[in-house]
Short mmCIF file of C-alpha atoms in Angstrom, two decimals:
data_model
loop_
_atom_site.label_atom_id
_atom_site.label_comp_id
_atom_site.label_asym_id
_atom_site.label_seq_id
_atom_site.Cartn_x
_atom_site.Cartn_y
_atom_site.Cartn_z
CA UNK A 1 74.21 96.26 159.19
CA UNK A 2 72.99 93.11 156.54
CA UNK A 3 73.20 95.46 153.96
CA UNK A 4 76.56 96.72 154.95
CA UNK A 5 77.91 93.38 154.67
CA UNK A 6 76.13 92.57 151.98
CA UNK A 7 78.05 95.47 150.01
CA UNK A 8 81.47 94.75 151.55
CA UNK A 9 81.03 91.58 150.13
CA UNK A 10 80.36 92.37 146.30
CA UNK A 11 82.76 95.00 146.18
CA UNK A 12 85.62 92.25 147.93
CA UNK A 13 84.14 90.06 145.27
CA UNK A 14 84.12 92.55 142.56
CA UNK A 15 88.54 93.38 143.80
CA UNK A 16 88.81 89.68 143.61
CA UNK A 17 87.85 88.99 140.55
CA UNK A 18 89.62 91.84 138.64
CA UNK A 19 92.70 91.02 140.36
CA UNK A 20 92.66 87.27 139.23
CA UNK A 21 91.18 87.59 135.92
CA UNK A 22 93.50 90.67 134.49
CA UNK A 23 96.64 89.21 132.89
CA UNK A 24 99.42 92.22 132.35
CA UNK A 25 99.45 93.16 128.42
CA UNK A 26 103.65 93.67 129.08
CA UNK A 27 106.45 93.12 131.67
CA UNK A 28 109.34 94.24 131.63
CA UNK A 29 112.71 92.71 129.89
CA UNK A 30 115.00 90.44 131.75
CA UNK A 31 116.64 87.56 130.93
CA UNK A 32 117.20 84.27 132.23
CA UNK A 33 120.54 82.83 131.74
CA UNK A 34 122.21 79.18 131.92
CA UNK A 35 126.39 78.33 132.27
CA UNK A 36 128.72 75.68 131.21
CA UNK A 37 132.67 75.70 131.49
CA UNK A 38 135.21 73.52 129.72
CA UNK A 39 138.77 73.52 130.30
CA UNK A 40 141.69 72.62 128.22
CA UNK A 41 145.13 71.47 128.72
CA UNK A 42 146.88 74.59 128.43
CA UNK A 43 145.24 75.81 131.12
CA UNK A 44 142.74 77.94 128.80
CA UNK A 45 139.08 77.28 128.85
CA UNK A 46 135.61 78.20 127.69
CA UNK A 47 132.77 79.27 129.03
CA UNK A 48 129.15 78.65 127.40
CA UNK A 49 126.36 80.88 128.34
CA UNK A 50 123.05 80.53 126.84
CA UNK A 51 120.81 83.72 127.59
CA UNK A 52 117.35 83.70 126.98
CA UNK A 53 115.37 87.03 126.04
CA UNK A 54 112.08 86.86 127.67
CA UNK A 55 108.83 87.39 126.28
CA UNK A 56 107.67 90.87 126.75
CA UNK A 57 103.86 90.71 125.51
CA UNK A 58 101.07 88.02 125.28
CA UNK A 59 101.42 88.11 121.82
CA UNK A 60 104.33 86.48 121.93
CA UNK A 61 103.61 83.66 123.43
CA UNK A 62 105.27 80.96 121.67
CA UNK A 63 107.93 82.23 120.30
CA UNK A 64 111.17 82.68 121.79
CA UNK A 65 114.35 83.84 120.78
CA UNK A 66 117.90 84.15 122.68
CA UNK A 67 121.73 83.83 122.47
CA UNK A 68 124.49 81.31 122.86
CA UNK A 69 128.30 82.53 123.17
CA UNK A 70 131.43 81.43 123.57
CA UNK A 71 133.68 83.35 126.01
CA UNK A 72 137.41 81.75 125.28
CA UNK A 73 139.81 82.85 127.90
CA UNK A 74 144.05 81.67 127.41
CA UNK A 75 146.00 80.96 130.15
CA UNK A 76 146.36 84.00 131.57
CA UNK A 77 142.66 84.19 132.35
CA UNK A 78 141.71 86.62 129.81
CA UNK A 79 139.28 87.31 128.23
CA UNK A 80 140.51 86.76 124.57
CA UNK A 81 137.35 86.38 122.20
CA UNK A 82 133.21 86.28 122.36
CA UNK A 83 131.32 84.51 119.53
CA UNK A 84 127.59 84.72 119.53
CA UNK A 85 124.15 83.54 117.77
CA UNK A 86 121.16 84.60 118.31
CA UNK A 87 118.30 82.59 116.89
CA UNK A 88 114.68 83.35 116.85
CA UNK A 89 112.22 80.09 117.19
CA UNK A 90 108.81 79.19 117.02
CA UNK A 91 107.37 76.48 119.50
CA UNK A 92 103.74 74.77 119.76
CA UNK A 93 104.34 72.04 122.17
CA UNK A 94 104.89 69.27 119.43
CA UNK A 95 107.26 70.94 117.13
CA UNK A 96 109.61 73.99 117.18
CA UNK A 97 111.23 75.64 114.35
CA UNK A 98 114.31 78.47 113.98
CA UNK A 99 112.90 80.79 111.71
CA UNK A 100 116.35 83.02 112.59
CA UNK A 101 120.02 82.74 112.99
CA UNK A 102 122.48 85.74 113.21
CA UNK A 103 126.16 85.91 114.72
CA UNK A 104 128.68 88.62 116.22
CA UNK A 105 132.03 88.54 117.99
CA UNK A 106 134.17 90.38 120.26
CA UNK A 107 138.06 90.07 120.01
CA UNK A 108 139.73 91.73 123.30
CA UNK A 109 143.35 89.84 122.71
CA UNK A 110 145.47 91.61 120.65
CA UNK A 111 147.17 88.39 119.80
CA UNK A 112 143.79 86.62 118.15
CA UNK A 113 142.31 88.07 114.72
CA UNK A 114 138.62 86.97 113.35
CA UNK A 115 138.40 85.81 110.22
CA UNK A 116 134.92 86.13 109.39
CA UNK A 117 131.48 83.48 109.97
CA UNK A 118 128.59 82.66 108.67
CA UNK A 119 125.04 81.90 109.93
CA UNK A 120 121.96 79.11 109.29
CA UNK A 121 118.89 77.94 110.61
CA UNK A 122 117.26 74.44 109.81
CA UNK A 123 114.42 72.66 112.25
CA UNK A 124 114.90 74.29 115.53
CA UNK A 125 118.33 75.01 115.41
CA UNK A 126 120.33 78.05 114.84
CA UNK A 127 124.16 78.03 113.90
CA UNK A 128 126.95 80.20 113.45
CA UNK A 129 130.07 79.61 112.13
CA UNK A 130 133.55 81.58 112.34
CA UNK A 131 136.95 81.48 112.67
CA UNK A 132 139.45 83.50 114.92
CA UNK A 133 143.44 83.36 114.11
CA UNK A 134 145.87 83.57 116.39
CA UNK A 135 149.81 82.91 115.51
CA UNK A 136 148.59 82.01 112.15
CA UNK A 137 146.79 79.19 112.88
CA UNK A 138 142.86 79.13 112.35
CA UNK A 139 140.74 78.14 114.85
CA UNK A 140 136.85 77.43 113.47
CA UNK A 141 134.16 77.52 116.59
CA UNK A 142 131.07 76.29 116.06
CA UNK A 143 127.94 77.67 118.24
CA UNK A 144 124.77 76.03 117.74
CA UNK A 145 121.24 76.88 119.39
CA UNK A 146 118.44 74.72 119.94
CA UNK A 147 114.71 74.88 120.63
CA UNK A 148 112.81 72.27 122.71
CA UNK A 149 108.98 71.97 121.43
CA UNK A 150 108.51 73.27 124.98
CA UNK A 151 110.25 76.46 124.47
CA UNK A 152 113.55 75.37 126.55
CA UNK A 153 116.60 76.56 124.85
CA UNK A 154 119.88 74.36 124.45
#
């Protein structure tokens, strides 16, 4: 009966240990996602998401990369344009850096036009520029994302 203990044991210690000690090689994709709104006078308003593409390996660890958009919707409550970056960014703890900046849009107002944009990266920042018409007039948005030396996007 000792002995039969004796074995339960190691092999509960053995399951123990090889549950606690292996570390998954990948997980699956998800993201995690934060929200601002701002409204404007005309009743039209903005909304801000900042979406953050989670690590899939080990490997990674220490990078991060994600998006920021811009969802404008008139009046109405329509959806009239998306403008995007995604930046890529390397962290340590002490110091991050964007070592990636791209952009992309999505017009769904036949009333609003887009003009064209351009991207950057410099420190831990990633930018994208463009410009959307509507009625003639220009309208320049501005979508900047920012790494924390943590790994906390902004």
């Amino acid at each position: 009966m000792k002995k039969l203990r004796c074995v339960f044991a190691v092999l509960l210690a053995c399951w123990m240990s090889a549950v606690c000690l292996c570390t998954p090689v990948s997980a699956a994709n998800y993201s995690e996602s934060t929200q601002t709104v701002v409204y404007f006078e005309d009743g039209s308003y903005l909304v801000t998401t900042i979406t953050e593409d989670t690590q899939t390996t080990i490997l990674e660890r220490g990078s991060k990369s994600g998006t920021k958009h811009h969802d404008y919707y008139n009046s109405s409550r329509e959806l009239a344009w998306t403008f995007r970056v995604h930046g890529s960014f390397t962290y340590d703890g002490r110091s991050a850096e964007a070592t990636s900046a791209d952009y992309s849009y999505d017009v769904y107002d036949s009333e609003w036009s887009f003009n064209g944009a351009s991207t950057s990266y410099s420190g831990a920042t990633a930018t994208a520029v463009g410009s959307f018409t509507r009625a003639i007039i220009p309208n320049s948005v501005t979508v900047s994302l920012t790494c924390s030396s943590k790994g906390v996007l902004s």
